[in-house]
């Protein structure tokens, strides 16, 4: 049940695109389609942004997209906006337990 | 509208016990696995436990095995987390989670 690996921080200017990586192993990220991404503001509960690698829940902006290659999943945010500044977490569900990434702080410059 | 409302958090001394509750609404509770996830102050997310629809399967993160017990009451659309032998490192906001939906969380502080 080791944590997934995410960069501690990423940054970008308004209008730019950024990508956050999430690296696991073959028994979690690489072995299942159940990769999710969450956005969390300080003091708030996480909000689901992407599920099953690349699906967006209703109401989530299409500026958010997800993908996966091998043991690494990625979250891309295009057209960065000030409101995107938050912490982002990836997770992988293995049919028994969840494992989360350590989180990435996105700063919009 | 899906709602998950946790309760039962608070301040407890090391070695003490707490029981967290999560009242769910807006979906067919008895048809889904449920989970607890926690977040220590200033830290990342950590999965704590899962429970199957009928309660017949339960899984825990290694650090809480033997101390925490997850349970559910489908008649009350609720799940619970009984936490015994609490440690300082269990201090966290505990979230009730269903299929990507999270409650607002309840803070558990373990301190003398």
Short mmCIF file of C-alpha atoms in Angstrom, two decimals:
data_model
loop_
_atom_site.label_atom_id
_atom_site.label_comp_id
_atom_site.label_asym_id
_atom_site.label_seq_id
_atom_site.Cartn_x
_atom_site.Cartn_y
_atom_site.Cartn_z
CA UNK A 1 0.00 0.00 0.00
CA UNK A 2 2.75 2.49 -0.87
CA UNK A 3 1.70 5.98 -1.81
CA UNK A 4 1.64 7.04 -5.42
CA UNK A 5 4.30 9.55 -6.47
CA UNK A 6 3.29 13.06 -7.45
CA UNK A 7 5.41 16.21 -7.81
CA UNK A 8 5.13 18.34 -4.70
CA UNK A 9 4.37 21.46 -6.70
CA UNK A 10 3.70 22.74 -10.17
CA UNK A 11 3.01 26.23 -11.42
CA UNK A 12 1.76 27.98 -14.50
CA UNK A 13 0.51 31.30 -15.76
CA UNK A 14 -3.12 32.03 -16.58
CA UNK A 15 -4.05 30.57 -19.94
CA UNK A 16 -1.24 28.04 -19.96
CA UNK A 17 -1.55 24.27 -19.61
CA UNK A 18 0.02 22.16 -16.91
CA UNK A 19 0.30 18.43 -16.35
CA UNK A 20 0.56 16.62 -13.02
CA UNK A 21 1.96 13.11 -13.05
CA UNK A 22 1.07 10.26 -10.75
CA UNK A 23 3.33 7.21 -10.73
CA UNK A 24 2.46 3.89 -9.20
CA UNK A 25 3.20 0.27 -9.92
CA UNK A 26 1.64 -2.53 -11.93
CA UNK A 27 -0.54 -3.62 -8.99
CA UNK A 28 -2.25 -0.26 -8.67
CA UNK A 29 -2.10 2.44 -11.39
CA UNK A 30 -0.78 0.08 -14.03
CA UNK A 31 -3.17 -2.72 -13.33
CA UNK A 32 -6.54 -1.00 -13.06
CA UNK A 33 -8.59 1.61 -14.86
CA UNK A 34 -9.70 3.10 -11.54
CA UNK A 35 -7.51 6.20 -11.37
CA UNK A 36 -9.15 9.32 -9.99
CA UNK A 37 -8.06 12.91 -9.47
CA UNK A 38 -9.25 15.22 -6.71
CA UNK A 39 -9.04 18.97 -6.22
CA UNK A 40 -8.87 20.28 -2.67
CA UNK A 41 -8.99 23.83 -1.40
CA UNK A 42 -7.65 24.61 2.09
CA UNK A 43 -10.07 23.53 4.78
CA UNK A 44 -12.42 21.91 2.28
CA UNK A 45 -13.22 18.34 1.33
CA UNK A 46 -11.69 16.92 -1.85
CA UNK A 47 -13.72 17.22 -5.03
CA UNK A 48 -13.69 14.57 -7.72
CA UNK A 49 -12.38 15.97 -11.01
CA UNK A 50 -11.55 12.84 -13.01
CA UNK A 51 -12.57 9.20 -12.51
CA UNK A 52 -11.70 5.96 -14.30
CA UNK A 53 -8.55 7.57 -15.74
CA UNK A 54 -10.18 10.03 -18.11
CA UNK A 55 -13.85 10.60 -17.30
CA UNK A 56 -15.18 13.90 -15.99
CA UNK A 57 -18.11 14.04 -13.59
CA UNK A 58 -21.00 16.24 -14.55
CA UNK A 59 -20.22 19.87 -13.83
CA UNK A 60 -16.44 19.60 -14.07
CA UNK A 61 -14.89 21.89 -16.66
CA UNK A 62 -13.60 20.28 -19.85
CA UNK A 63 -10.33 22.10 -19.17
CA UNK A 64 -9.54 19.13 -16.96
CA UNK A 65 -8.47 15.90 -18.63
CA UNK A 66 -6.85 12.65 -17.56
CA UNK A 67 -4.80 9.93 -19.18
CA UNK A 68 -2.66 6.95 -18.30
CA UNK A 69 0.33 5.20 -19.78
CA UNK A 70 1.69 2.14 -18.06
CA UNK A 71 2.16 2.85 -14.37
CA UNK A 72 1.81 6.62 -14.71
CA UNK A 73 -1.38 8.63 -14.81
CA UNK A 74 -1.58 12.30 -15.68
CA UNK A 75 -3.92 15.20 -15.05
CA UNK A 76 -3.80 18.06 -17.53
CA UNK A 77 -5.40 21.42 -16.88
CA UNK A 78 -5.62 23.65 -19.90
CA UNK A 79 -6.38 27.36 -19.98
CA UNK A 80 -5.25 27.82 -16.38
CA UNK A 81 -7.40 30.09 -14.27
CA UNK A 82 -6.75 31.63 -10.88
CA UNK A 83 -9.47 29.43 -9.36
CA UNK A 84 -7.50 26.32 -10.31
CA UNK A 85 -4.95 27.10 -7.61
CA UNK A 86 -5.40 24.22 -5.17
CA UNK A 87 -3.99 20.88 -4.08
CA UNK A 88 -4.50 17.94 -6.41
CA UNK A 89 -4.43 14.29 -5.44
CA UNK A 90 -4.45 11.19 -7.57
CA UNK A 91 -5.79 7.88 -6.33
CA UNK A 92 -5.90 4.33 -7.57
CA UNK A 93 -8.45 1.76 -6.46
CA UNK A 94 -7.29 -1.84 -6.49
CA UNK A 95 -10.62 -3.60 -5.80
CA UNK A 96 -9.60 -3.94 -2.17
CA UNK A 97 -8.04 -0.70 -1.08
CA UNK A 98 -7.33 2.80 -2.29
CA UNK A 99 -3.91 4.35 -2.54
CA UNK A 100 -3.37 8.08 -2.86
CA UNK A 101 -0.61 10.26 -4.16
CA UNK A 102 1.13 12.65 -1.81
CA UNK A 103 -0.56 15.64 -3.43
CA UNK A 104 0.58 18.41 -5.74
CA UNK A 105 0.20 22.09 -4.96
CA UNK A 106 -0.74 24.02 -8.09
CA UNK A 107 0.20 27.68 -8.08
CA UNK A 108 -1.23 29.99 -10.72
CA UNK A 109 1.34 32.74 -11.18
CA UNK B 1 -28.55 15.21 -4.18
CA UNK B 2 -25.90 13.07 -2.53
CA UNK B 3 -25.15 13.99 1.06
CA UNK B 4 -22.65 12.42 3.45
CA UNK B 5 -22.65 13.82 6.95
CA UNK B 6 -19.99 12.72 9.42
CA UNK B 7 -20.22 13.15 13.17
CA UNK B 8 -18.54 11.91 16.31
CA UNK B 9 -15.16 13.56 16.13
CA UNK B 10 -13.53 15.35 19.02
CA UNK B 11 -10.63 15.46 21.43
CA UNK B 12 -9.56 12.21 23.05
CA UNK B 13 -6.55 11.13 25.06
CA UNK B 14 -4.09 8.56 23.72
CA UNK B 15 -5.44 5.10 24.30
CA UNK B 16 -9.01 6.32 24.20
CA UNK B 17 -11.89 5.50 21.88
CA UNK B 18 -14.24 7.30 19.53
CA UNK B 19 -17.03 6.21 17.23
CA UNK B 20 -17.55 8.10 14.01
CA UNK B 21 -20.83 8.02 12.15
CA UNK B 22 -21.71 8.88 8.58
CA UNK B 23 -25.31 9.45 7.53
CA UNK B 24 -25.82 9.03 3.80
CA UNK B 25 -28.63 10.16 1.53
CA UNK B 26 -29.32 10.69 -2.14
CA UNK B 27 -28.32 7.23 -3.35
CA UNK B 28 -29.14 3.59 -2.68
CA UNK B 29 -26.81 3.14 0.26
CA UNK B 30 -27.23 -0.63 0.53
CA UNK B 31 -25.98 -1.16 -3.02
CA UNK B 32 -22.48 0.25 -2.62
CA UNK B 33 -19.19 -0.20 -0.88
CA UNK B 34 -18.39 2.62 1.53
CA UNK B 35 -15.07 4.00 2.71
CA UNK B 36 -13.34 6.13 5.31
CA UNK B 37 -10.37 8.30 4.33
CA UNK B 38 -8.39 10.54 6.65
CA UNK B 39 -6.14 13.55 6.34
CA UNK B 40 -3.69 14.52 9.07
CA UNK B 41 -3.17 18.26 9.54
CA UNK B 42 -1.14 19.64 6.66
CA UNK B 43 -0.72 16.18 5.15
CA UNK B 44 -2.11 14.16 2.27
CA UNK B 45 -5.01 11.77 2.01
CA UNK B 46 -4.87 8.27 3.48
CA UNK B 47 -7.40 5.53 2.88
CA UNK B 48 -8.46 3.97 6.19
CA UNK B 49 -11.11 1.30 5.58
CA UNK B 50 -13.69 -0.13 3.15
CA UNK B 51 -16.84 -2.11 3.78
CA UNK B 52 -18.86 -4.17 1.31
CA UNK B 53 -22.56 -3.64 0.70
CA UNK B 54 -23.69 -6.30 3.18
CA UNK B 55 -20.79 -5.83 5.58
CA UNK B 56 -19.34 -9.25 4.77
CA UNK B 57 -16.00 -7.87 3.63
CA UNK B 58 -13.95 -5.23 5.38
CA UNK B 59 -10.46 -3.97 4.62
CA UNK B 60 -8.14 -1.72 6.59
CA UNK B 61 -4.91 0.15 6.15
CA UNK B 62 -2.16 -1.69 8.02
CA UNK B 63 -1.69 1.03 10.64
CA UNK B 64 -5.23 0.68 12.02
CA UNK B 65 -5.73 -3.09 11.83
CA UNK B 66 -6.82 -4.49 15.17
CA UNK B 67 -7.72 -1.03 16.51
CA UNK B 68 -10.39 0.29 14.13
CA UNK B 69 -13.61 -1.43 13.08
CA UNK B 70 -15.77 -0.33 10.16
CA UNK B 71 -19.44 -1.24 10.16
CA UNK B 72 -22.71 -0.21 8.56
CA UNK B 73 -26.45 -0.23 9.12
CA UNK B 74 -28.25 -0.30 5.78
CA UNK B 75 -31.61 0.26 7.47
CA UNK B 76 -30.29 3.59 8.73
CA UNK B 77 -28.24 4.45 5.62
CA UNK B 78 -25.25 4.86 7.86
CA UNK B 79 -21.73 3.66 8.28
CA UNK B 80 -19.49 3.82 11.33
CA UNK B 81 -15.87 3.73 12.34
CA UNK B 82 -15.13 2.49 15.84
CA UNK B 83 -11.68 3.68 16.79
CA UNK B 84 -9.98 2.14 19.82
CA UNK B 85 -6.50 2.46 21.28
CA UNK B 86 -6.15 5.82 19.60
CA UNK B 87 -2.68 7.23 19.02
CA UNK B 88 -1.42 10.74 18.49
CA UNK B 89 -0.74 9.84 14.87
CA UNK B 90 -4.44 9.10 14.33
CA UNK B 91 -5.13 12.83 14.60
CA UNK B 92 -6.81 13.79 11.34
CA UNK B 93 -9.96 14.87 9.60
CA UNK B 94 -11.90 11.72 8.82
CA UNK B 95 -13.98 11.68 5.67
CA UNK B 96 -16.86 9.41 4.70
CA UNK B 97 -16.53 8.59 1.01
CA UNK B 98 -18.86 7.07 -1.60
CA UNK B 99 -17.91 6.70 -5.26
CA UNK B 100 -15.91 9.91 -5.33
CA UNK B 101 -18.31 11.91 -3.17
CA UNK B 102 -16.89 13.09 0.15
CA UNK B 103 -18.53 14.34 3.29
CA UNK B 104 -17.30 17.53 4.96
CA UNK B 105 -15.22 15.52 7.41
CA UNK B 106 -14.99 15.31 11.18
CA UNK B 107 -11.86 16.20 13.13
CA UNK B 108 -10.36 13.68 15.51
CA UNK B 109 -7.66 15.02 17.81
CA UNK B 110 -5.68 12.60 19.93
CA UNK B 111 -3.73 14.45 22.56
CA UNK B 112 -3.01 14.41 26.26
#
